[in-house]
mmCIF file of C-alpha atoms in Angstrom:
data_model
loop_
_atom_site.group_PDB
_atom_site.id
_atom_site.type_symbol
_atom_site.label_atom_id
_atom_site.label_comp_id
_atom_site.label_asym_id
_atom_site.label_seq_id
_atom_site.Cartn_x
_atom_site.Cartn_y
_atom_site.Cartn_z
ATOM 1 C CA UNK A 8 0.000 0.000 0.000
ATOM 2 C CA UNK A 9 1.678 3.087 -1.356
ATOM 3 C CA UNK A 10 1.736 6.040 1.666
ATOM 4 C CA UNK A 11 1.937 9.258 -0.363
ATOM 5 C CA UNK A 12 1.541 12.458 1.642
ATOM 6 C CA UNK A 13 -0.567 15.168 1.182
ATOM 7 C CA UNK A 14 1.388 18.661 -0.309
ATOM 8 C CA UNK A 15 -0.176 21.027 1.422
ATOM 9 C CA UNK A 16 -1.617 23.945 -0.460
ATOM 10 C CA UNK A 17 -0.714 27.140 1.066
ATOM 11 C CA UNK A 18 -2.868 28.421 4.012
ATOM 12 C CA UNK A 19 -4.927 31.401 2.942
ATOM 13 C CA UNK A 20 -5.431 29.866 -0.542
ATOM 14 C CA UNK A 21 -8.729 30.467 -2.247
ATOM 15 C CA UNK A 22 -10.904 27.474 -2.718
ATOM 16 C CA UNK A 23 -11.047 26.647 -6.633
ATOM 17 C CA UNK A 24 -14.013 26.587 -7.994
ATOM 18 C CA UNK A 25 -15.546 23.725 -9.563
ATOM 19 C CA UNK A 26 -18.463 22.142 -10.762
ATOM 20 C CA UNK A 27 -19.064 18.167 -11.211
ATOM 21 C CA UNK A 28 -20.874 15.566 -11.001
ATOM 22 C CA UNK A 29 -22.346 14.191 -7.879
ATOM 23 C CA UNK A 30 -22.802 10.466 -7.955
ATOM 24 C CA UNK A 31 -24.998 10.372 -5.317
ATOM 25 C CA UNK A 32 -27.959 12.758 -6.890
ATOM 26 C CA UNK A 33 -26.778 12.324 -10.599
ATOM 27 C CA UNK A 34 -26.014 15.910 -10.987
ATOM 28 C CA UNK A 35 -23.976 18.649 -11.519
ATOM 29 C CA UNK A 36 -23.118 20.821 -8.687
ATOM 30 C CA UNK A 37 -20.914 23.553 -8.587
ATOM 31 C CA UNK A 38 -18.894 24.858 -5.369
ATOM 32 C CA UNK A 39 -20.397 28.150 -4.567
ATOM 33 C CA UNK A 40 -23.752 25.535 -3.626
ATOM 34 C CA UNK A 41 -21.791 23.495 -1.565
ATOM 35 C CA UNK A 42 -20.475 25.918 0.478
ATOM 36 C CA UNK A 43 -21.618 25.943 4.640
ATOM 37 C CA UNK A 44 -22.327 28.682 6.440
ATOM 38 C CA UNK A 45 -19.672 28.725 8.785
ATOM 39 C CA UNK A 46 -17.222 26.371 6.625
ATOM 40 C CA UNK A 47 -16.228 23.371 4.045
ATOM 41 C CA UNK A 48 -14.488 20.377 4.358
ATOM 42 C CA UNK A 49 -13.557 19.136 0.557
ATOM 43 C CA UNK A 50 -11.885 16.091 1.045
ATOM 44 C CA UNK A 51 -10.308 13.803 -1.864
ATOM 45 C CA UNK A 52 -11.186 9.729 -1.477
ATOM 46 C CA UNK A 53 -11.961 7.391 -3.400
ATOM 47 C CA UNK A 54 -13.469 3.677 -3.321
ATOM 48 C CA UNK A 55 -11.196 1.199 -2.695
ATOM 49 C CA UNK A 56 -7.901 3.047 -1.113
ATOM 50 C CA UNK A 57 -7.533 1.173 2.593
ATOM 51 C CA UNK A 58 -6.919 4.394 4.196
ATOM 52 C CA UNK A 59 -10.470 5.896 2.778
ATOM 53 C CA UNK A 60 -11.997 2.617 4.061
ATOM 54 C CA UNK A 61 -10.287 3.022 7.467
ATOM 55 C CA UNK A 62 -11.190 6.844 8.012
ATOM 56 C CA UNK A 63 -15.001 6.401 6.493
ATOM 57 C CA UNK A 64 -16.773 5.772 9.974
ATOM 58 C CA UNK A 65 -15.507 8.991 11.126
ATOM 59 C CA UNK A 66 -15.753 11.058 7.859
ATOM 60 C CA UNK A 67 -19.861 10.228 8.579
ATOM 61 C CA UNK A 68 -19.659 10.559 11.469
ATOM 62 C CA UNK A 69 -18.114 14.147 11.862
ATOM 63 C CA UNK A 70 -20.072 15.273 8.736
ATOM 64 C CA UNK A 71 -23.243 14.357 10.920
ATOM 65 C CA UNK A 72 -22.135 16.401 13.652
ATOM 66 C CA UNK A 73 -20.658 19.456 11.792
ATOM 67 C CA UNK A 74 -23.071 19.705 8.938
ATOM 68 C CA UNK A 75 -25.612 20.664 12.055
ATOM 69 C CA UNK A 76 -23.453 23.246 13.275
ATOM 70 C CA UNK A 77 -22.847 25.126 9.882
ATOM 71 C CA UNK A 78 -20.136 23.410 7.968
ATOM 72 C CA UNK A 79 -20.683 21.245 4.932
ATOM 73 C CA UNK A 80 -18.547 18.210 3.632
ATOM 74 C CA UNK A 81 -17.676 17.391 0.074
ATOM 75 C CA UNK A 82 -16.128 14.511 -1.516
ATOM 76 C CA UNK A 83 -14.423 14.366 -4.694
ATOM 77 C CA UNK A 84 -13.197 10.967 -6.411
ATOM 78 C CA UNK A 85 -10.491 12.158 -8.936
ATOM 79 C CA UNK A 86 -8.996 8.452 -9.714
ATOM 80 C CA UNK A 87 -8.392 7.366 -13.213
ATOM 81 C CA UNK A 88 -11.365 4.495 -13.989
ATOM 82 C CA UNK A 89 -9.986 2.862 -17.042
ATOM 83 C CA UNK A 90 -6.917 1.525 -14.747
ATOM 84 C CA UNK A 91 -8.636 1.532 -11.936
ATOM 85 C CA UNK A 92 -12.896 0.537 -12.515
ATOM 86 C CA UNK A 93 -13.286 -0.274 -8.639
ATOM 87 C CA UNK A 94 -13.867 3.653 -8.418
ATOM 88 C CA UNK A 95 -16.182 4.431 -11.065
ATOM 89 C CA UNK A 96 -19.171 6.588 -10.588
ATOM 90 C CA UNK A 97 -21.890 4.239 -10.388
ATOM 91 C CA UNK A 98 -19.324 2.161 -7.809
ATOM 92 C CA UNK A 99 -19.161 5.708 -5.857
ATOM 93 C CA UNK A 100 -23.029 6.452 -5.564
ATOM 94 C CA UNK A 101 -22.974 2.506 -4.371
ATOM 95 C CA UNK A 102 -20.297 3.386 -1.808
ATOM 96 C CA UNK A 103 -22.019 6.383 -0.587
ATOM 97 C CA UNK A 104 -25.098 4.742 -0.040
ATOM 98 C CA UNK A 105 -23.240 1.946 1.929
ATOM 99 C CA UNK A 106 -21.191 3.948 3.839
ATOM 100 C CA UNK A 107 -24.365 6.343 4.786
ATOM 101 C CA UNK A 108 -23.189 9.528 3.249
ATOM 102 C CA UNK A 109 -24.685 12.679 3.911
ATOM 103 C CA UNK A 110 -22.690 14.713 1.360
ATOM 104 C CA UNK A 111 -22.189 14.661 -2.227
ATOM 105 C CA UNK A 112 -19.465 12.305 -3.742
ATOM 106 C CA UNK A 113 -18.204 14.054 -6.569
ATOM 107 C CA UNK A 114 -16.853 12.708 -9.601
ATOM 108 C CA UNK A 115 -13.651 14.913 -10.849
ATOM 109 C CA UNK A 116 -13.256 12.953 -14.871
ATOM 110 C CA UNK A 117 -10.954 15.473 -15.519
ATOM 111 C CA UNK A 118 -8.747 15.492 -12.629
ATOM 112 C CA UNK A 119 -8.596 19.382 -13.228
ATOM 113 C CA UNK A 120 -10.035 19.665 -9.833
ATOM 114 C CA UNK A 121 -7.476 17.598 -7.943
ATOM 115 C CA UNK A 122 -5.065 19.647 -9.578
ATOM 116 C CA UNK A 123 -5.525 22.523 -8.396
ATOM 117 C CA UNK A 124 -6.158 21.768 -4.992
ATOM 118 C CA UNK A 125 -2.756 20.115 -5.502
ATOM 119 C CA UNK A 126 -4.037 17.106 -4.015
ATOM 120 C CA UNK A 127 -2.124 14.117 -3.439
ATOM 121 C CA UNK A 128 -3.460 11.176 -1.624
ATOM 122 C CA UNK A 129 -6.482 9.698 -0.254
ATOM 123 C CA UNK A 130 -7.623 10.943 2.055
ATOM 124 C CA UNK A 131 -6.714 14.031 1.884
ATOM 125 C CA UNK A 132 -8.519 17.084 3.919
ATOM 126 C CA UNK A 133 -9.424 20.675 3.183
ATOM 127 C CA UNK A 134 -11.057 23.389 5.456
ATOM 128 C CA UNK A 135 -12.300 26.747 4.445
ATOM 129 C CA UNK A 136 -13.945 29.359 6.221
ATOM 130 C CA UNK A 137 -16.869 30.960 5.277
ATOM 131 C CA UNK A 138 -14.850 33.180 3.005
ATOM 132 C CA UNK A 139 -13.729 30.494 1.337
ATOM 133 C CA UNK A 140 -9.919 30.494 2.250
ATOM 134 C CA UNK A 141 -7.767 28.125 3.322
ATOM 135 C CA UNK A 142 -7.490 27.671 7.381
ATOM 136 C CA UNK A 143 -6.870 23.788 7.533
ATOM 137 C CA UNK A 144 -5.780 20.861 5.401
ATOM 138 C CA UNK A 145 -3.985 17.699 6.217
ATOM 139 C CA UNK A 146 -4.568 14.431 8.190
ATOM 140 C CA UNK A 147 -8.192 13.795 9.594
ATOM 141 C CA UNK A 148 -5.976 12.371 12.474
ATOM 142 C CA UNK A 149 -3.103 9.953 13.728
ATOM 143 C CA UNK A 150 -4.673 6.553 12.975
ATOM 144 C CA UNK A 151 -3.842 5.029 10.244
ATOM 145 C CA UNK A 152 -4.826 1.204 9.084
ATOM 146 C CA UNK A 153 -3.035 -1.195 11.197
ATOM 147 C CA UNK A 154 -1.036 1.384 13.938
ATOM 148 C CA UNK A 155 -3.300 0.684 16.489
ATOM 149 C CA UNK A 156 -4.297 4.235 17.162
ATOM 150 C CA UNK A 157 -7.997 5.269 17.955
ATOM 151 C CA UNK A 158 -9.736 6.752 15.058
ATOM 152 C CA UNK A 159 -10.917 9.766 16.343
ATOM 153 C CA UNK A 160 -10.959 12.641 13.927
ATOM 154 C CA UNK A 161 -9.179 15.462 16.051
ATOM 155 C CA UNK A 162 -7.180 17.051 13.975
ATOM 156 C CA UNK A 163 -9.872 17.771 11.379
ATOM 157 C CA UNK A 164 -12.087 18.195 14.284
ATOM 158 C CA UNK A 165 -10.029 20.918 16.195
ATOM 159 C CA UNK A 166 -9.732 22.798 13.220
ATOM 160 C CA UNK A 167 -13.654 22.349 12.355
ATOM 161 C CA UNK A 168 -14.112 24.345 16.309
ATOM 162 C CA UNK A 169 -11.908 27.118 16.073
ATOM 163 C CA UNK A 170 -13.670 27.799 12.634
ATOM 164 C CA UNK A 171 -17.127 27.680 14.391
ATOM 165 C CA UNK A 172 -15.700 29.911 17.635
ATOM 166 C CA UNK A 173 -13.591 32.203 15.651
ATOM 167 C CA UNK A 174 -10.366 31.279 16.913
ATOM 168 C CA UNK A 175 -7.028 30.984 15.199
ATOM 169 C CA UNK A 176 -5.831 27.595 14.095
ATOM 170 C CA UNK A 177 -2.412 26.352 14.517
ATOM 171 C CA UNK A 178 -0.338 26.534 11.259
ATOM 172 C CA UNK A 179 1.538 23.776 12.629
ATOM 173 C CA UNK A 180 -0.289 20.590 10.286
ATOM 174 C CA UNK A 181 0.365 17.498 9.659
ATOM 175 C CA UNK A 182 -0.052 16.368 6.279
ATOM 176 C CA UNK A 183 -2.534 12.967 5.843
ATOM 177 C CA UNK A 184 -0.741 10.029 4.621
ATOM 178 C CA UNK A 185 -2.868 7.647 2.161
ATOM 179 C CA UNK A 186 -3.006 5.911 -1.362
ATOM 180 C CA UNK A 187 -1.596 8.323 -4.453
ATOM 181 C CA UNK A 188 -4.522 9.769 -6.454
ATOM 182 C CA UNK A 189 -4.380 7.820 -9.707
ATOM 183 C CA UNK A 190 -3.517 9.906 -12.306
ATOM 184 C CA UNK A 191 -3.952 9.446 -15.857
ATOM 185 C CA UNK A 192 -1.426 8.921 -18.224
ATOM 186 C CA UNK A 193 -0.820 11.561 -20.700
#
């Protein structure tokens, strides 16, 4: 299982905008509807990647939570299909269903999207606040499959509360660690 790390787009960075299809509804959204109130997570998973499986109990679970409070979660599959079918989009609105989703599971064909988010790996996290910027992106936390440590979702999660009380988050993140987006050959 490759570990590939996330780069870390620079804090303060401007969410790009996008609009794809969501697997789950069959439609095209765009990012200025996704948006929350307070803030949104865009994170970058796919299907099969053992670190997506490992952290999906507590993506749901925090989206639950936070989606309440003001913040909204997107998903975005950016994987290459042809090499790798396990994580095409009629595979990702099954997943979603399965896994109890409660936020749309985008489909980036393209991979112009991953792009520029420079994103790397799977999972990999973004938070914005409600101007859209950059405040938080790296690991959802230290678990990873097989180390034995808790999933619990506190990195992501501390970051998701200063948003909501207006307090400053640490610049000091660490990146997530996960499968290598699967990128198409040019």
């Amino acid at each position: 299982m490759a570990r590939t790390p996330s780069n870390m787009l620079p804090l303060g960075t401007k969410a790009p905008d996008f609009e794809l299809l969501d697997t789950v509804s069959d439609n095209t959204m765009a990012l200025q509807e996704l948006t929350g109130e307070k803030g949104t997570v865009v994170m970058f998973i796919c299907n099969h990647c053992p670190f997506v499986v490992h952290v999906n109990p507590m993506i749901v679970k925090l989206a639950k939570d936070y989606q309440a409070k003001g913040i909204n979660f997107v998903a975005i599959s950016s994987n290459d299909v042809e090499n790798y079918p396990q994580d095409a989009p009629h595979l990702m609105k099954e997943k979603a269903k399965e896994e109890g989703y409660t936020f749309p599971y985008l489909y980036d064909e393209t991979q112009d999207v991953a792009k520029a988010y420079d994103a790397a790996c799977t999972p990999d996290f973004y938070l914005f606040d409600d101007q859209m910027e950059l405040v938080y992106r790296g690991q959802l936390d230290d678990s990873r499959p097989g180390n034995g440590i808790p999933l619990t979702g506190t990195d992501l999660k501390n970051a998701m509360e200063a948003v909501l009380q207006g307090k400053e988050i640490s610049t000091d993140q660490k990146p997530s660690l996960g499968c290598n987006i699967k990128w198409k050959a040019n």
